[in-house]
Coordinates of C-alpha atoms and ligand atoms in Angstrom, one line a residue:
M3 CA 11.3 -16.8 -9.5
D4 CA 14.4 -15.9 -7.6
A5 CA 14.9 -18.8 -5.1
E6 CA 16.6 -16.5 -2.6
L7 CA 13.5 -14.3 -2.5
S8 CA 11.1 -17.1 -1.8
E9 CA 12.3 -18.6 1.5
S10 CA 9.1 -20.2 2.8
G11 CA 7.8 -19.2 6.2
A12 CA 9.8 -15.9 6.4
P13 CA 7.8 -12.7 6.6
A14 CA 7.4 -10.8 3.4
L15 CA 7.7 -7.5 5.2
E16 CA 9.1 -6.8 8.6
A17 CA 9.6 -3.8 10.8
L18 CA 12.0 -4.5 13.7
G19 CA 11.9 -1.8 16.3
L20 CA 11.9 1.1 13.8
A21 CA 12.5 4.5 15.2
K22 CA 12.6 7.8 13.4
R23 CA 12.7 11.4 14.7
F24 CA 12.1 14.6 12.8
G25 CA 13.4 17.4 15.0
A26 CA 11.2 17.3 18.1
V27 CA 8.7 14.8 16.6
E28 CA 9.2 11.1 17.2
A29 CA 7.4 9.8 14.1
L30 CA 8.3 6.1 14.9
R31 CA 9.0 4.9 18.4
G32 CA 10.1 1.2 18.2
L33 CA 7.6 0.0 15.6
S34 CA 7.6 -3.7 15.1
F35 CA 5.3 -5.8 13.0
A36 CA 5.5 -8.5 10.3
V37 CA 3.4 -9.2 7.2
R38 CA 3.3 -12.9 6.1
P39 CA 3.3 -13.9 2.5
G40 CA -0.2 -13.7 1.0
E41 CA -1.6 -11.4 3.8
L42 CA -3.5 -8.2 3.3
Y43 CA -2.2 -6.3 6.3
G44 CA -3.7 -3.0 7.3
L45 CA -1.8 -0.3 9.2
V46 CA -4.7 1.7 10.6
G47 CA -4.0 5.0 12.4
P48 CA -5.0 8.6 12.7
D49 CA -3.2 11.5 10.9
G50 CA 0.3 11.8 12.2
A51 CA 0.4 8.3 13.6
G52 CA 3.5 7.5 11.5
K53 CA 1.9 5.5 8.6
T54 CA 3.7 7.2 5.8
T55 CA 7.0 7.2 7.7
A56 CA 6.7 3.5 8.3
I57 CA 5.9 2.7 4.7
R58 CA 8.8 4.9 3.5
A59 CA 11.2 3.0 5.8
L60 CA 9.9 -0.4 4.5
A61 CA 10.2 0.8 0.9
G62 CA 13.8 1.8 1.5
L63 CA 13.2 5.5 0.9
L64 CA 14.1 6.6 4.4
E65 CA 16.9 5.6 6.8
P66 CA 15.5 4.8 10.2
D67 CA 17.4 6.2 13.3
A68 CA 17.2 2.7 14.9
G69 CA 15.7 -0.7 14.1
E70 CA 15.6 -2.5 10.8
A71 CA 13.2 -2.9 7.9
R72 CA 13.2 -6.2 6.0
V73 CA 11.5 -6.9 2.7
L74 CA 11.6 -10.5 1.4
G75 CA 14.3 -11.0 4.0
R76 CA 16.5 -8.1 2.7
D77 CA 17.4 -4.6 3.7
P78 CA 15.2 -2.6 1.3
Q79 CA 18.0 0.1 1.0
R80 CA 20.5 -2.4 -0.4
G81 CA 18.4 -4.9 -2.4
G82 CA 19.4 -5.4 -6.1
A83 CA 17.5 -5.3 -9.3
V84 CA 15.6 -8.5 -8.8
F85 CA 14.5 -7.4 -5.4
R86 CA 13.3 -4.0 -6.6
E87 CA 11.3 -5.7 -9.3
S88 CA 9.5 -7.7 -6.7
L89 CA 8.3 -4.6 -4.9
G90 CA 5.5 -2.2 -5.8
L91 CA 4.8 1.1 -4.0
M92 CA 1.8 3.4 -4.3
P93 CA 2.9 6.5 -2.3
Q94 CA 0.3 8.8 -0.6
Q95 CA 1.1 11.6 -3.0
Y96 CA 1.3 9.6 -6.3
S97 CA 2.5 11.7 -9.1
L98 CA 1.1 10.7 -12.5
Y99 CA 1.6 12.9 -15.5
R100 CA -1.5 15.0 -15.3
D101 CA -1.3 16.2 -18.9
L102 CA -0.9 12.7 -20.3
S103 CA -3.8 10.4 -20.9
V104 CA -4.5 7.2 -19.0
D105 CA -2.9 5.2 -21.7
E106 CA 0.1 7.5 -22.0
N107 CA 0.8 7.2 -18.3
L108 CA 0.7 3.4 -18.5
R109 CA 3.1 3.5 -21.4
F110 CA 5.4 5.9 -19.7
F111 CA 5.6 3.7 -16.6
S112 CA 6.0 0.5 -18.6
R113 CA 9.1 2.1 -20.2
L114 CA 10.4 3.0 -16.8
Y115 CA 10.2 -0.6 -15.9
A116 CA 11.6 -1.6 -19.3
L117 CA 8.7 -4.0 -19.9
P118 CA 8.9 -6.0 -23.1
R119 CA 6.2 -4.8 -25.6
A120 CA 4.2 -8.0 -25.6
A121 CA 4.0 -8.1 -21.8
Y122 CA 3.1 -4.5 -21.7
R123 CA 0.2 -5.0 -24.2
E124 CA -1.2 -7.9 -22.2
R125 CA -0.9 -6.2 -18.8
R126 CA -2.2 -2.9 -20.1
Q127 CA -5.4 -4.6 -21.2
R128 CA -5.8 -6.6 -18.0
L129 CA -5.2 -3.6 -15.7
L130 CA -7.5 -1.3 -17.6
H131 CA -10.1 -4.0 -17.4
L132 CA -9.5 -4.7 -13.7
T133 CA -9.7 -1.0 -12.8
R134 CA -12.6 -0.4 -15.2
L135 CA -10.6 2.4 -16.8
D136 CA -10.9 0.8 -20.4
R137 CA -13.5 3.4 -21.4
F138 CA -11.3 6.3 -20.2
A139 CA -8.0 5.2 -21.7
G140 CA -7.8 8.4 -23.8
R141 CA -8.8 10.7 -21.0
R142 CA -6.1 13.0 -19.5
A143 CA -5.1 12.2 -15.9
D144 CA -6.2 15.6 -14.7
Q145 CA -9.7 15.0 -16.0
L146 CA -10.2 11.9 -13.9
S147 CA -12.2 11.7 -10.7
G148 CA -10.3 11.2 -7.5
G149 CA -11.2 7.5 -7.4
M150 CA -10.2 6.9 -11.1
Y151 CA -6.9 8.8 -10.5
K152 CA -6.1 6.4 -7.6
K153 CA -7.0 3.4 -9.8
L154 CA -4.7 4.6 -12.5
A155 CA -1.9 5.1 -9.9
L156 CA -2.6 1.6 -8.8
A157 CA -2.4 0.2 -12.3
C158 CA 0.9 2.0 -12.9
A159 CA 2.3 0.5 -9.6
L160 CA 1.2 -3.0 -10.8
L161 CA 2.6 -2.9 -14.3
H162 CA 5.7 -4.8 -13.3
E163 CA 3.7 -7.4 -11.4
P164 CA 5.3 -7.0 -7.9
R165 CA 5.0 -9.8 -5.4
V166 CA 4.8 -7.4 -2.5
L167 CA 2.7 -4.2 -2.8
M168 CA 2.6 -1.3 -0.4
L169 CA -0.1 1.3 -0.6
D170 CA 0.0 4.4 1.5
E171 CA -3.5 5.7 2.3
P172 CA -4.9 4.7 -1.2
T173 CA -8.5 5.4 0.0
N174 CA -7.9 8.7 1.7
G175 CA -10.2 11.3 0.2
V176 CA -11.8 8.8 -2.2
D177 CA -15.6 8.5 -2.4
P178 CA -17.2 5.4 -0.8
V179 CA -18.0 3.6 -4.0
S180 CA -14.4 4.0 -5.3
R181 CA -13.1 3.0 -1.8
R182 CA -15.1 -0.2 -2.1
E183 CA -13.8 -0.9 -5.6
L184 CA -10.2 -0.3 -4.5
W185 CA -10.6 -2.8 -1.6
A186 CA -12.2 -5.3 -4.0
L187 CA -9.1 -4.9 -6.3
L188 CA -6.7 -5.5 -3.3
H189 CA -8.6 -8.7 -2.4
E190 CA -8.3 -9.9 -6.0
F191 CA -4.5 -9.3 -5.9
V192 CA -4.2 -11.2 -2.6
H193 CA -6.1 -14.1 -4.1
G194 CA -3.6 -14.1 -6.9
G195 CA -0.8 -14.6 -4.4
M196 CA 0.4 -11.0 -3.8
T197 CA 1.3 -9.8 -0.3
V198 CA -0.2 -6.4 0.4
L199 CA 0.5 -3.8 3.1
V200 CA -2.0 -0.9 3.1
S201 CA -2.3 2.0 5.4
T202 CA -5.5 3.9 6.1
P203 CA -6.8 6.6 8.5
Y204 CA -10.3 5.0 8.3
M205 CA -10.9 2.7 11.2
D206 CA -13.9 0.9 9.7
E207 CA -11.6 -0.3 6.9
A208 CA -9.9 -2.6 9.4
E209 CA -12.6 -5.2 8.6
R210 CA -11.4 -5.5 5.1
C211 CA -7.9 -6.7 6.1
S212 CA -6.7 -10.2 7.0
R213 CA -4.8 -8.7 9.8
V214 CA -4.6 -5.2 11.2
G215 CA -2.3 -3.2 13.4
L216 CA -3.5 -0.1 15.2
L217 CA -0.7 2.5 14.9
H218 CA -0.6 5.5 17.2
A219 CA 2.3 7.9 17.9
G220 CA 4.8 5.7 16.2
R221 CA 4.0 2.3 17.7
L222 CA 1.4 -0.4 17.5
L223 CA -1.2 -0.4 20.3
L224 CA -3.1 -3.5 19.1
E225 CA -2.7 -6.2 16.4
G226 CA -4.7 -9.2 15.2
P227 CA -7.2 -10.5 12.7
P228 CA -10.1 -7.9 12.7
L229 CA -12.9 -10.1 13.9
E230 CA -10.7 -11.7 16.6
L231 CA -9.9 -8.2 17.9
L232 CA -13.6 -7.4 18.3
A233 CA -14.3 -10.8 19.9
R234 CA -11.4 -10.5 22.2
T235 CA -12.3 -7.0 23.5
G236 CA -16.1 -7.2 23.3
A237 CA -16.1 -4.0 21.2
Q238 CA -19.0 -3.5 18.7
T239 CA -17.0 -1.5 16.2
F240 CA -13.4 -0.8 15.2
E241 CA -13.9 2.9 15.8
E242 CA -15.1 2.2 19.4
L243 CA -12.2 -0.1 20.1
F244 CA -9.5 2.0 18.4
V245 CA -10.6 5.4 19.8
Q246 CA -10.7 3.8 23.3
R247 CA -7.2 2.4 23.0
I248 CA -5.8 5.6 21.6
G249 CA -7.4 7.5 24.5
E250 CA -5.8 5.1 27.0
A251 CA -2.4 5.5 25.4
A252 CA -2.5 9.3 25.3
Ligands
ADP1444 N1 9.9 14.9 6.6 C1 9.3 15.3 7.8 N2 9.8 16.4 8.4 C2 9.2 16.7 9.6 N3 8.3 16.0 10.2 C3 7.8 14.9 9.6 C4 8.3 14.5 8.4 N4 7.6 13.4 8.0 C5 6.7 13.2 9.0 N5 6.8 14.1 9.9 C6 6.0 14.1 11.2 O1 6.0 12.8 11.7 C7 4.8 12.4 12.2 C8 4.2 11.2 11.5 O2 4.0 11.6 10.1 P1 3.5 10.6 9.1 O3 4.3 9.4 9.0 O4 3.3 11.3 7.8 O5 2.0 10.2 9.7 P2 0.7 9.6 8.9 O6 1.1 9.1 7.6 O7 0.2 8.5 9.8 O8 -0.3 10.8 8.9 C9 3.9 13.7 12.1 O9 3.9 14.4 13.3 C10 4.6 14.4 10.9 O10 4.3 15.8 11.0
MG1445 MG1 0.4 9.6 5.7

């Protein structure tokens, strides 16, 4: 492991006053939050809250107008090869090759990451097993259900075994059973030592995170461990709590 990338105590991911404007729209308005190593942090917010913009800034895919993004202590737009290898991203619109099979997609992405053949074989087997896609290895990506497609995208984003994984709305539009399976997978990765940032528009998914931030109109309205948030506010559900806070902020 790269010693420089493993300073203990430092956040794995950090947004420091991020601002981003698209024409008249202020997508991010001074967004600050930090994800500690080994956390499963949920960025929860309605459509248009700024989730995708925040993740793109953290992944180094978008230059903020103000503020800074930090990933493993570095500017994600300037990190080198070792840094890039430690980062995994599953964008909201994940493009797999639809006319390639599950197996062919995995092989394609393994070549992109220049994985040695032996490592690829071992990881392919483990990821197909984890995602329960083993039986569908020969199926074309465009013949998969929505949930299976997301799981294949996740497997492709994990082939290079990143230390920090960002997933943008992985459960959006996925059926409840597959949603549950995706969250179970994320919990397994976190138990294995990975740091995970996940965004979701589904307020009830807050309970599945170790810490959650409520994002609205480009900034955080509320943050904390999910059960603590409920206890602190006396709310019965995350929906009740979040909808009320968003109403107050409007
Ligand atoms: N490339 C872009 N051009 C113009 N407006 C954008 C662009 N990206 C995002 N926006 C706007 O910024 C706001 C936040 O968008 P986004 O980050 O995609 O929110 P979310 O992912 O939470 O739905 C929205 O109002 C959206 O329309
Ligand atoms: Mg989005």
